[in-house]
Coordinates of C-alpha atoms and ligand atoms in Angstrom, one line a residue:
M1 CA -19.6 -4.2 -0.4
L2 CA -17.9 -1.8 -2.5
K3 CA -18.7 1.0 -0.4
S4 CA -16.1 0.0 2.1
L5 CA -13.5 0.4 -0.5
L6 CA -13.9 4.1 -0.9
P7 CA -11.7 6.2 1.4
D8 CA -13.7 7.3 4.8
R9 CA -13.1 11.3 4.2
P10 CA -13.7 12.7 0.5
G11 CA -10.1 13.4 -0.2
T12 CA -8.7 16.9 -1.1
G13 CA -5.2 18.3 -1.1
P14 CA -2.4 16.7 -3.0
L15 CA -3.8 13.0 -2.6
A16 CA -7.0 13.6 -4.3
E17 CA -5.3 16.1 -7.0
A18 CA -3.1 13.3 -7.7
F19 CA -6.2 10.7 -8.6
R20 CA -7.7 13.6 -10.4
A21 CA -4.5 13.9 -12.7
C22 CA -4.9 10.2 -13.2
R23 CA -8.6 10.7 -14.2
T24 CA -8.4 10.3 -18.0
H25 CA -6.6 7.0 -17.3
F26 CA -9.4 6.0 -15.3
L27 CA -12.0 6.8 -17.7
G28 CA -10.0 5.1 -20.6
A29 CA -9.9 2.3 -18.7
A30 CA -13.8 2.2 -18.1
V31 CA -14.3 2.8 -21.6
F32 CA -11.9 0.1 -22.6
S33 CA -13.9 -2.2 -20.1
A34 CA -17.1 -1.4 -21.8
L35 CA -15.8 -2.5 -25.4
I36 CA -13.9 -5.3 -23.9
N37 CA -17.0 -6.8 -22.1
L38 CA -19.0 -6.4 -25.6
L39 CA -16.3 -8.0 -27.3
Y40 CA -16.5 -11.1 -24.6
L41 CA -19.8 -11.9 -26.2
T42 CA -18.3 -12.9 -29.4
P43 CA -17.6 -16.9 -28.9
T44 CA -21.4 -16.7 -27.3
L45 CA -22.6 -15.3 -30.7
Y46 CA -20.1 -17.6 -32.9
M47 CA -21.2 -20.5 -31.2
M48 CA -25.2 -19.7 -31.3
Q49 CA -24.7 -19.0 -35.1
V50 CA -22.4 -22.0 -36.1
Y51 CA -24.9 -24.2 -34.2
D52 CA -28.0 -22.9 -35.5
R53 CA -27.0 -21.6 -39.2
V54 CA -24.0 -23.7 -40.3
V55 CA -24.8 -26.9 -38.9
P56 CA -28.2 -27.3 -40.2
T57 CA -27.4 -25.7 -43.6
G58 CA -23.8 -27.0 -44.3
G59 CA -23.2 -23.3 -45.4
L60 CA -19.1 -23.2 -45.4
T61 CA -19.1 -19.8 -46.7
T62 CA -21.0 -18.3 -43.8
L63 CA -18.7 -20.5 -41.6
V64 CA -15.3 -19.1 -43.0
L65 CA -16.9 -15.5 -43.1
M66 CA -17.9 -15.8 -39.5
T67 CA -15.0 -17.3 -38.0
A68 CA -12.9 -14.4 -39.4
V69 CA -15.3 -11.8 -37.8
A70 CA -14.9 -13.6 -34.4
V71 CA -11.1 -14.1 -34.7
F72 CA -10.8 -10.2 -35.4
A73 CA -12.9 -9.2 -32.9
L74 CA -11.0 -11.7 -30.3
A75 CA -7.9 -9.9 -31.6
C76 CA -9.3 -6.3 -30.7
L77 CA -10.2 -8.0 -27.6
S78 CA -6.8 -9.0 -26.5
V79 CA -5.5 -5.7 -27.7
L80 CA -7.9 -3.7 -25.7
D81 CA -7.3 -5.8 -22.6
W82 CA -3.5 -5.0 -22.9
L83 CA -4.1 -1.2 -23.5
R84 CA -6.2 -1.4 -20.3
S85 CA -3.6 -3.0 -18.3
R86 CA -1.1 -0.6 -19.5
L87 CA -3.2 2.5 -18.8
L88 CA -3.7 1.4 -15.3
L89 CA -0.1 0.7 -15.0
R90 CA 0.7 4.5 -16.2
A91 CA -1.9 5.6 -13.6
G92 CA -0.1 4.1 -11.1
L93 CA 3.6 5.6 -12.4
R94 CA 1.9 8.9 -12.5
L95 CA 0.6 8.7 -9.0
D96 CA 4.1 7.6 -8.0
R97 CA 5.6 10.8 -9.7
M98 CA 3.3 13.1 -8.3
L99 CA 2.9 11.6 -4.7
S100 CA 6.3 9.9 -3.6
A101 CA 8.4 13.1 -3.1
R102 CA 5.5 14.7 -1.3
I103 CA 4.9 11.9 1.2
L104 CA 8.2 11.5 2.0
S105 CA 8.0 15.0 2.8
R106 CA 5.3 14.9 4.9
V107 CA 6.6 12.2 6.8
V108 CA 9.6 14.0 7.8
N109 CA 7.0 16.7 8.5
L110 CA 5.0 14.6 10.8
Q111 CA 5.4 15.5 14.6
T112 CA 4.2 12.4 16.5
K113 CA 5.9 10.1 18.8
S114 CA 5.5 7.0 16.4
P115 CA 6.1 8.7 12.9
N116 CA 4.7 6.7 10.1
T117 CA 7.8 5.2 8.5
Q118 CA 5.9 2.9 6.4
A119 CA 4.2 5.5 4.5
L120 CA 5.8 4.8 1.1
R121 CA 4.9 0.8 1.5
E122 CA 1.5 1.9 2.1
F123 CA 1.4 4.4 -0.8
D124 CA 3.0 0.9 -2.7
N125 CA -0.1 -0.8 -1.7
V126 CA -2.5 1.8 -3.0
R127 CA -0.6 1.6 -6.2
S128 CA -0.3 -1.8 -6.9
A129 CA -4.4 -2.1 -6.2
V130 CA -4.8 0.7 -8.6
S131 CA -3.0 -1.4 -11.6
G132 CA -3.5 -4.8 -10.2
A133 CA -6.2 -7.6 -10.6
G134 CA -8.3 -5.7 -7.9
A135 CA -8.8 -2.8 -10.4
L136 CA -9.6 -4.8 -13.1
A137 CA -12.2 -6.7 -11.3
L138 CA -14.0 -3.6 -10.3
F139 CA -13.8 -2.3 -13.8
D140 CA -15.6 -5.4 -15.2
A141 CA -18.0 -5.3 -12.2
P142 CA -20.8 -3.2 -13.5
W143 CA -20.9 -5.2 -16.6
T144 CA -22.5 -8.2 -15.0
P145 CA -26.1 -7.0 -15.8
L146 CA -25.0 -7.0 -19.4
Y147 CA -24.5 -10.6 -19.6
L148 CA -27.4 -11.3 -17.3
G149 CA -29.7 -9.3 -19.6
C150 CA -28.4 -11.8 -22.7
C151 CA -29.0 -14.6 -20.2
F152 CA -32.6 -13.5 -20.2
L153 CA -32.7 -12.9 -23.7
L154 CA -32.0 -16.7 -24.5
H155 CA -34.8 -17.7 -21.8
P156 CA -36.3 -16.3 -18.9
A157 CA -35.5 -19.6 -16.8
I158 CA -31.8 -19.4 -17.7
G159 CA -31.9 -15.8 -16.8
I160 CA -33.5 -16.5 -13.3
L161 CA -31.3 -19.4 -12.7
T162 CA -28.2 -16.6 -13.4
L163 CA -29.7 -14.1 -11.2
V164 CA -30.2 -16.4 -8.4
G165 CA -26.8 -17.9 -8.7
G166 CA -25.2 -15.0 -9.0
L167 CA -27.0 -13.6 -5.5
V168 CA -25.8 -16.7 -4.1
L169 CA -22.5 -16.0 -4.9
F170 CA -22.6 -12.1 -3.8
A171 CA -24.0 -13.3 -0.6
L172 CA -20.8 -15.6 0.0
A173 CA -18.8 -12.9 -1.0
W174 CA -20.6 -10.1 1.2
L175 CA -20.3 -13.0 4.1
N176 CA -16.7 -13.5 3.6
E177 CA -15.8 -9.8 3.5
R178 CA -17.7 -9.1 6.6
D179 CA -16.2 -12.0 8.5
S180 CA -12.3 -11.5 7.2
R181 CA -12.7 -7.5 7.3
S182 CA -11.5 -7.3 11.0
R183 CA -9.4 -10.3 10.9
L184 CA -7.5 -8.9 7.7
S185 CA -6.7 -5.5 9.4
K186 CA -5.7 -6.8 12.4
A187 CA -3.5 -9.1 10.5
I188 CA -2.2 -6.0 8.7
Q189 CA -1.9 -4.2 11.6
S190 CA 0.1 -6.7 13.9
N191 CA 2.7 -7.4 10.7
V192 CA 3.4 -3.6 10.6
A193 CA 4.0 -3.3 14.0
A194 CA 6.3 -6.5 14.3
Y195 CA 8.2 -5.4 11.2
A196 CA 8.2 -2.0 13.1
A197 CA 9.6 -3.7 16.5
Q198 CA 12.3 -5.9 14.4
E199 CA 13.8 -2.8 12.6
S200 CA 13.9 -0.6 15.9
I201 CA 15.7 -3.8 17.8
A202 CA 18.1 -4.2 14.6
A203 CA 19.3 -0.8 14.9
Q204 CA 20.0 -1.0 18.4
A205 CA 21.4 -4.3 18.3
E206 CA 24.6 -3.4 20.0
V207 CA 23.1 -1.9 23.0
V208 CA 20.7 -5.3 23.2
R209 CA 23.5 -7.3 23.2
A210 CA 25.8 -5.5 25.7
L211 CA 22.8 -5.3 28.1
G212 CA 22.0 -9.2 28.0
M213 CA 18.7 -8.2 26.2
R214 CA 19.1 -10.6 23.4
K215 CA 17.1 -13.6 24.7
A216 CA 14.3 -11.1 26.0
S217 CA 14.3 -9.2 23.0
I218 CA 14.0 -12.3 20.7
A219 CA 11.1 -13.7 23.0
N220 CA 9.3 -10.5 22.6
Q221 CA 9.8 -10.3 18.7
I222 CA 8.5 -14.0 18.3
E223 CA 5.5 -13.5 20.6
Q224 CA 4.7 -10.1 18.2
R225 CA 5.3 -12.1 15.0
R226 CA 3.7 -15.4 16.0
G227 CA 0.7 -13.2 16.8
A228 CA 0.7 -11.4 13.4
V229 CA 1.2 -14.9 11.4
A230 CA -1.7 -16.3 13.1
L231 CA -3.6 -13.5 12.6
Q232 CA -2.9 -13.7 8.8
A233 CA -3.5 -17.4 8.8
D234 CA -6.8 -17.0 10.5
A235 CA -8.0 -14.5 8.2
Q236 CA -6.5 -16.8 5.1
L237 CA -8.4 -19.7 6.3
Q238 CA -11.8 -18.0 6.9
G239 CA -11.7 -16.4 3.2
G240 CA -10.3 -19.7 2.0
R241 CA -13.3 -21.4 3.4
Y242 CA -15.5 -19.3 1.4
S243 CA -13.7 -18.9 -1.8
G244 CA -14.1 -22.9 -1.8
A245 CA -18.0 -22.3 -1.6
I246 CA -17.7 -19.9 -4.1
K247 CA -15.9 -22.3 -6.5
F248 CA -18.2 -25.1 -5.9
V249 CA -21.4 -22.9 -6.3
R250 CA -19.9 -21.5 -9.6
L251 CA -18.9 -24.7 -11.0
A252 CA -22.4 -25.9 -10.3
L253 CA -24.1 -23.3 -11.8
Q254 CA -22.5 -23.8 -15.1
S255 CA -23.5 -27.2 -14.8
A256 CA -26.8 -26.5 -14.0
A257 CA -27.1 -23.9 -16.9
L258 CA -26.0 -26.6 -19.3
G259 CA -28.8 -28.8 -18.1
L260 CA -31.4 -26.6 -17.9
A261 CA -30.9 -25.5 -21.6
A262 CA -30.6 -29.1 -22.8
F263 CA -34.1 -29.3 -21.2
L264 CA -35.3 -26.1 -22.6
V265 CA -34.3 -27.6 -26.5
V266 CA -35.6 -31.0 -25.8
K267 CA -38.9 -29.0 -25.1
G268 CA -38.2 -26.9 -28.5
Q269 CA -38.0 -23.6 -26.4
I270 CA -35.0 -22.5 -27.7
S271 CA -32.2 -23.7 -30.2
P272 CA -29.4 -26.3 -29.4
G273 CA -26.9 -23.4 -30.1
S274 CA -27.9 -21.8 -26.9
I275 CA -26.9 -24.6 -24.7
I276 CA -23.1 -23.7 -24.8
A277 CA -23.7 -20.2 -25.1
S278 CA -25.9 -20.0 -21.7
S279 CA -22.9 -21.6 -19.8
V280 CA -20.5 -19.5 -21.2
L281 CA -22.8 -16.2 -20.4
L282 CA -23.7 -17.6 -17.1
S283 CA -19.8 -17.8 -16.2
R284 CA -19.1 -14.4 -17.8
A285 CA -22.0 -13.1 -15.3
V286 CA -20.7 -14.4 -12.2
A287 CA -17.0 -14.4 -12.7
P288 CA -16.4 -10.8 -11.6
V289 CA -17.9 -11.7 -7.9
E290 CA -15.3 -14.5 -7.9
L291 CA -12.2 -12.4 -8.8
L292 CA -13.3 -10.0 -6.6
V293 CA -13.4 -12.1 -3.6
G294 CA -9.6 -13.2 -4.7
A295 CA -8.6 -9.6 -5.2
W296 CA -10.2 -8.5 -1.9
P297 CA -7.3 -8.8 0.8
G298 CA -5.2 -6.6 -1.8
L299 CA -8.3 -4.0 -2.1
V300 CA -9.1 -4.1 1.7
Q301 CA -4.9 -3.4 2.3
A302 CA -4.9 -0.7 -0.2
R303 CA -7.8 1.0 1.6
T304 CA -6.2 0.9 4.8
S305 CA -3.3 2.4 3.4
W306 CA -5.3 4.9 1.7
N307 CA -6.7 5.9 5.0
H308 CA -3.5 6.0 6.6
L309 CA -1.9 8.6 4.0
V310 CA -5.3 10.5 4.0
E311 CA -4.6 10.8 7.8
L312 CA -0.9 11.6 7.1
F313 CA -1.7 14.5 5.1
A314 CA -4.4 15.6 7.2
Q315 CA -1.7 15.8 10.1
T316 CA 0.5 17.7 7.9
A317 CA -1.7 20.1 6.2
G318 CA -0.7 23.6 5.1
E319 CA 2.8 22.3 4.1
D320 CA 2.9 22.8 0.5
R321 CA 1.0 26.1 0.4
P322 CA 2.9 28.7 -1.5
R323 CA 4.8 31.3 0.4
T324 CA 6.4 34.8 -0.3
G325 CA 9.7 34.6 -0.2
L326 CA 11.1 37.0 2.5
P327 CA 14.5 38.5 2.8
P328 CA 17.4 36.9 5.2
P329 CA 16.5 37.7 8.7
A330 CA 19.2 39.7 10.6
G331 CA 18.3 37.3 13.8
R332 CA 15.9 39.2 16.2
L333 CA 14.0 36.4 17.9
R334 CA 10.9 36.9 19.3
V335 CA 9.1 34.1 21.2
D336 CA 5.6 34.9 22.5
G337 CA 3.6 32.7 25.1
A338 CA 5.4 29.3 23.7
T339 CA 3.1 26.3 24.7
V340 CA 3.8 22.6 23.7
R341 CA 0.9 20.4 24.6
L342 CA 1.2 16.2 23.8
P343 CA -1.6 14.5 22.9
D344 CA -1.2 11.9 25.5
L345 CA -0.2 14.5 28.6
D346 CA -2.4 16.6 30.4
K347 CA 0.2 19.1 31.6
P348 CA 2.0 21.0 28.7
V349 CA 5.6 20.1 28.7
I350 CA 6.3 23.8 28.3
Q351 CA 4.0 26.6 28.9
N352 CA 3.4 30.2 28.2
V353 CA 7.5 31.0 27.6
A354 CA 8.4 34.4 26.3
F355 CA 11.3 36.1 25.6
A356 CA 13.4 38.6 22.7
L357 CA 16.5 37.9 21.8
D358 CA 18.6 40.6 19.5
P359 CA 21.2 39.9 16.7
G360 CA 24.3 39.4 18.5
Q361 CA 23.1 38.5 22.2
T362 CA 23.6 34.7 23.8
L363 CA 20.7 33.3 26.0
G364 CA 21.6 30.3 28.4
I365 CA 18.9 28.4 29.0
I366 CA 19.1 26.5 32.7
G367 CA 16.8 24.3 34.7
P368 CA 16.8 20.4 36.2
S369 CA 16.4 17.5 33.9
G370 CA 13.0 17.0 32.5
S371 CA 12.4 20.9 32.7
G372 CA 11.4 21.6 29.2
K373 CA 14.8 22.9 27.9
T374 CA 15.1 20.6 24.9
T375 CA 11.6 21.1 24.1
L376 CA 11.8 24.9 24.1
A377 CA 15.2 24.9 21.8
R378 CA 13.3 22.7 19.4
V379 CA 10.3 25.2 19.2
V380 CA 13.1 28.0 19.0
A381 CA 14.8 25.9 16.6
G382 CA 11.9 25.4 14.5
S383 CA 12.2 21.3 14.5
L384 CA 9.0 21.4 16.8
K385 CA 5.5 23.5 16.0
P386 CA 4.5 24.8 19.4
T387 CA 0.6 23.9 20.0
G388 CA 0.2 27.6 21.3
G389 CA 1.9 30.9 21.0
V390 CA 4.4 32.0 18.1
V391 CA 8.0 32.3 17.3
R392 CA 9.2 35.2 14.9
L393 CA 12.7 36.1 13.4
D394 CA 12.8 39.3 12.3
G395 CA 9.0 39.8 12.7
A396 CA 7.8 37.1 10.7
E397 CA 6.4 33.8 12.1
Y398 CA 8.4 30.4 11.3
D399 CA 5.2 29.4 9.4
A400 CA 5.4 32.3 7.0
R401 CA 8.7 30.5 5.5
D402 CA 8.5 27.1 4.0
G403 CA 10.7 24.5 6.3
D404 CA 13.8 24.2 4.0
D405 CA 13.7 28.1 3.7
L406 CA 13.7 28.6 7.3
A407 CA 16.4 26.0 8.4
Q408 CA 18.8 27.7 6.2
F409 CA 18.8 30.6 8.8
I410 CA 18.7 28.7 11.9
G411 CA 21.7 26.4 13.0
Y412 CA 20.6 23.6 15.2
L413 CA 22.6 21.2 17.5
P414 CA 20.3 18.8 18.7
Q415 CA 20.7 17.1 22.2
S416 CA 22.0 13.9 20.4
P417 CA 24.1 15.1 17.3
S418 CA 22.1 13.1 15.2
L419 CA 24.9 12.6 12.2
F420 CA 23.7 10.5 9.0
A421 CA 25.2 7.9 6.7
G422 CA 27.2 9.7 4.5
S423 CA 30.6 11.5 4.4
V424 CA 31.5 14.2 7.1
R425 CA 31.4 16.9 4.5
D426 CA 28.2 16.1 3.7
N427 CA 27.1 15.8 7.2
I428 CA 28.2 19.5 7.8
S429 CA 26.9 20.7 4.6
R430 CA 23.6 19.1 5.4
F431 CA 23.8 17.3 2.0
V432 CA 23.2 20.2 0.0
A433 CA 25.1 18.7 -2.7
A434 CA 22.4 16.5 -3.6
T435 CA 19.9 19.5 -4.2
G436 CA 22.5 20.3 -7.2
V437 CA 24.6 22.9 -5.3
E438 CA 28.1 23.4 -6.6
K439 CA 31.0 21.0 -5.3
E440 CA 33.2 23.9 -4.4
A441 CA 30.9 26.1 -2.9
V442 CA 29.8 23.0 -0.9
D443 CA 33.5 22.3 0.1
R444 CA 34.1 25.6 1.0
G445 CA 31.2 25.9 3.1
A446 CA 31.8 22.8 4.9
V447 CA 35.1 23.7 5.6
E448 CA 34.7 27.2 6.9
A449 CA 31.6 25.6 9.1
A450 CA 34.2 23.3 10.6
M451 CA 37.1 25.9 11.1
A452 CA 34.1 28.0 12.9
A453 CA 33.4 25.1 15.0
G454 CA 37.1 24.6 16.0
A455 CA 36.7 21.1 14.4
H456 CA 38.7 21.6 11.1
D457 CA 41.9 19.9 12.7
M458 CA 40.0 17.1 14.5
I459 CA 38.3 16.4 11.3
L460 CA 41.6 16.2 9.4
R461 CA 43.1 13.7 11.8
L462 CA 40.2 11.3 10.7
P463 CA 40.8 8.3 8.5
N464 CA 39.9 10.3 5.4
G465 CA 39.6 13.4 6.6
Y466 CA 36.4 15.4 5.2
D467 CA 35.7 12.2 3.0
T468 CA 35.5 9.9 6.1
V469 CA 32.1 8.0 5.4
L470 CA 30.0 7.4 8.5
G471 CA 27.3 4.6 8.9
P472 CA 23.8 4.9 9.7
F473 CA 23.0 7.1 12.8
G474 CA 26.5 8.8 12.1
A475 CA 28.5 5.6 13.8
G476 CA 31.9 5.6 13.0
V477 CA 32.9 8.5 15.3
S478 CA 32.8 9.0 18.9
A479 CA 30.1 11.1 20.8
G480 CA 32.6 13.9 21.1
Q481 CA 33.5 13.8 17.6
A482 CA 30.0 13.6 16.4
Q483 CA 29.1 16.6 18.6
R484 CA 31.7 18.9 17.1
I485 CA 30.7 18.0 13.8
A486 CA 27.4 18.6 14.5
L487 CA 28.3 22.1 15.8
A488 CA 29.8 22.6 12.3
R489 CA 27.0 21.7 10.8
A490 CA 25.2 24.0 13.1
L491 CA 27.2 26.7 11.7
Y492 CA 27.1 26.0 8.0
G493 CA 25.9 29.0 6.2
D494 CA 26.3 31.3 8.9
P495 CA 22.8 31.1 10.1
A496 CA 21.2 34.0 11.9
L497 CA 20.0 32.2 14.7
L498 CA 21.9 29.3 16.5
V499 CA 20.0 26.9 18.8
L500 CA 22.4 24.7 20.9
D501 CA 21.4 22.0 23.1
E502 CA 24.0 20.7 25.9
P503 CA 26.5 21.2 22.9
N504 CA 29.3 20.6 25.7
S505 CA 27.7 17.5 27.2
N506 CA 30.6 15.1 25.4
L507 CA 33.1 17.3 25.4
D508 CA 36.7 17.7 26.5
Q509 CA 38.6 20.9 27.4
E510 CA 39.6 21.1 24.0
G511 CA 36.2 20.8 22.4
E512 CA 34.7 23.3 25.1
A513 CA 37.0 25.9 24.4
A514 CA 36.2 25.6 20.6
L515 CA 32.8 25.9 21.4
M516 CA 33.1 28.9 23.4
V517 CA 35.2 30.4 20.6
A518 CA 32.5 29.4 18.2
V519 CA 29.6 30.9 20.0
L520 CA 31.5 34.5 20.8
K521 CA 32.5 34.6 16.9
A522 CA 28.8 33.7 15.9
A523 CA 27.7 36.5 18.0
A524 CA 30.3 39.0 17.1
R525 CA 29.3 38.6 13.3
G526 CA 25.5 39.1 14.4
A527 CA 24.0 35.9 15.2
A528 CA 21.4 35.5 18.0
V529 CA 22.9 32.2 20.1
V530 CA 20.6 30.2 22.3
I531 CA 22.4 27.7 24.5
V532 CA 21.1 25.0 26.8
A533 CA 23.5 24.2 29.3
H534 CA 24.6 22.8 32.6
R535 CA 28.2 24.0 33.2
A536 CA 30.1 27.2 34.0
G537 CA 32.3 27.2 30.8
V538 CA 29.8 27.9 28.7
L539 CA 27.0 30.0 30.7
A540 CA 30.1 32.3 32.1
R541 CA 30.1 34.4 28.9
V542 CA 26.0 34.5 28.1
D543 CA 24.4 37.8 28.1
R544 CA 21.1 36.5 29.2
L545 CA 19.9 33.3 31.3
L546 CA 16.4 31.9 30.9
L547 CA 15.8 29.3 34.1
M548 CA 13.4 26.7 33.4
R549 CA 11.4 24.5 35.8
D550 CA 8.5 22.2 35.5
G551 CA 7.9 23.4 31.8
L552 CA 7.5 27.0 33.0
M553 CA 10.0 29.9 32.5
Q554 CA 10.7 30.9 36.0
M555 CA 13.2 33.7 35.3
E556 CA 14.5 35.3 32.2
G557 CA 17.1 38.5 32.2
P558 CA 20.4 39.4 32.2
R559 CA 22.9 37.2 33.4
E560 CA 24.1 38.8 36.6
E561 CA 20.6 39.7 37.4
V562 CA 19.3 36.2 37.1
L563 CA 22.2 34.6 39.0
S564 CA 22.0 37.2 42.0
R565 CA 18.3 35.9 42.4
I566 CA 18.6 32.3 42.2
R567 CA 22.1 32.2 44.2
P568 CA 21.0 32.5 47.4
S569 CA 18.6 29.1 47.2
T570 CA 20.4 27.1 44.4
P571 CA 23.2 27.0 43.2
P572 CA 23.0 28.3 39.5
V573 CA 25.5 25.7 38.1
R574 CA 25.0 22.2 38.7
K575 CA 26.1 19.1 37.0
E576 CA 23.2 17.0 35.8
A577 CA 22.6 14.1 33.6
Ligands
ADP1 N1 7.9 13.1 22.7 C1 7.6 13.4 24.0 N2 6.5 12.3 24.7 C2 6.1 12.5 25.8 N3 6.7 13.3 26.7 C3 7.7 13.9 26.3 C4 8.2 13.9 24.8 N4 9.3 14.9 25.0 C5 9.5 15.4 26.0 N5 8.6 15.0 27.0 C6 8.3 15.1 28.6 O1 8.4 16.4 28.3 C7 9.2 16.6 29.3 C8 10.4 17.9 29.2 O2 11.4 17.0 28.3 P1 12.7 17.9 27.7 O3 12.5 18.8 27.3 O4 13.6 16.9 27.0 O5 13.4 18.2 29.1 P2 15.0 18.7 29.4 O6 15.4 19.1 28.0 O7 15.0 20.2 30.0 O8 15.3 17.7 30.1 C9 9.8 15.6 30.1 O9 9.2 15.5 31.5 C10 9.8 14.2 29.2 O10 9.0 13.6 30.0
MG2 MG1 17.4 18.1 27.4

């Protein structure tokens, strides 16, 4: 039963490291548990002494003395118990300090279709198990043999009763665990899925309303929710049945111990003081079993969560390794054999793409929808790690720099602008103000970038100019405005490499003209520029063209050359969605 609580894989890396850092806390808690469990014998010893020494002799001095000792011992017990809880709570806080930022950073780095957005919640499950009743039960469980031994010392028959009773309880607990394990984890999983579905519907409520999907989506959610709730109730009912049986067995055992002790007293085999002592000892011996059963769902949930965290860290391994700082790149881009495979697709999304771009050069990526242009742009922007091949900036692989370090040299405008909740200024400056960069520098950088993007006047016309606060996902500006703000964000800090994915898809004439100026200016100052586009406006000025089809690079070369080769069959510039 205990084995199933241990993580599946021996943890290395930050998770294990954090737990190792709390070793002294856990060791302290273990030592305190030893003392606490020894002190729990106080009432038993006291009772036996009172019955066997004080009552027969009437020695009141002895009674006073013994009472004083017992009270002192019990006070120590309470203090130790309190200290132990504090230690475990501190261990939880320490884990939080060491891991929460790392977990968030891993979540951001994770590249799967369904990112683990619950990671922090899962971490909280682990943390509360570490400082909660479950952990206390686990610390107390090893002391069961102590009480069992004392029972045997009282009388072998009482020892045997405790042993057999304990085994019965343990068997019940094991059955409980066996029956409820799959139910519990199923319930947890479907609960997580139901919450996630709810969140995504709530985030897109407007579309749901406009497309008349309200009833359908509610029905869908309710069905999911009912499933989750039913599974949970099922797991609880199952667990409840066993905990009822366990309670009954424990109460029956206590009475049986009293009865057996009384019988032994009548037979003259033990002293009268042992009657109550045996009952007390027996209940202490079997208490951890009951405690564990109560704490079991929480522990199982913590274990599931732990495994998810281990998985998260394994999937993003190598993120935190130390890296030598490299000088800022000039913008020499080399893409070599870039291939992206997705786990659930047989065919690579892009395969073996290779090209080179020098500072000051512009490259247009063209091709039909679904040909892999966005995927290639993401690889070049460093937002997606290719499964094969390498991308280098000034000779250094992207992986040679840590994520944020690399990102400051790359300006990326994704296909959907993806703005965040916060002011326009913060969006343009990539929220660096939160990392302690000076306000003047941030303001200047944001305004310069907006000017370079030709978006300065448009931003000043917003209700609060640069201080206009956008809602979640950048709500509050039009698609065209969002795209221009996102262009300014890409230009923030004069990056050496600019990657623009259909930057003109929502732009009007004025916006497109501003975009052209921005691209040419960036190239003139020496940036390498990669633009995914359909429309002639942007492509007319690029130096090179790259044609994608079905994930393969069909052609790449100087613009005129590529155009003359594709002109006979297909028009180079097509309007597509
Ligand atoms: N996360 C993903 N999961 C599954 N398929 C994907 C994913 N991302 C891209 N694809 C597939 O890869 C192909 C290329 O997509 P994309 O690069 O967006 O093309 P483009 O930008 O040229 O329209 C598409 O067929 C798309 O279905
Ligand atoms: Mg695309």
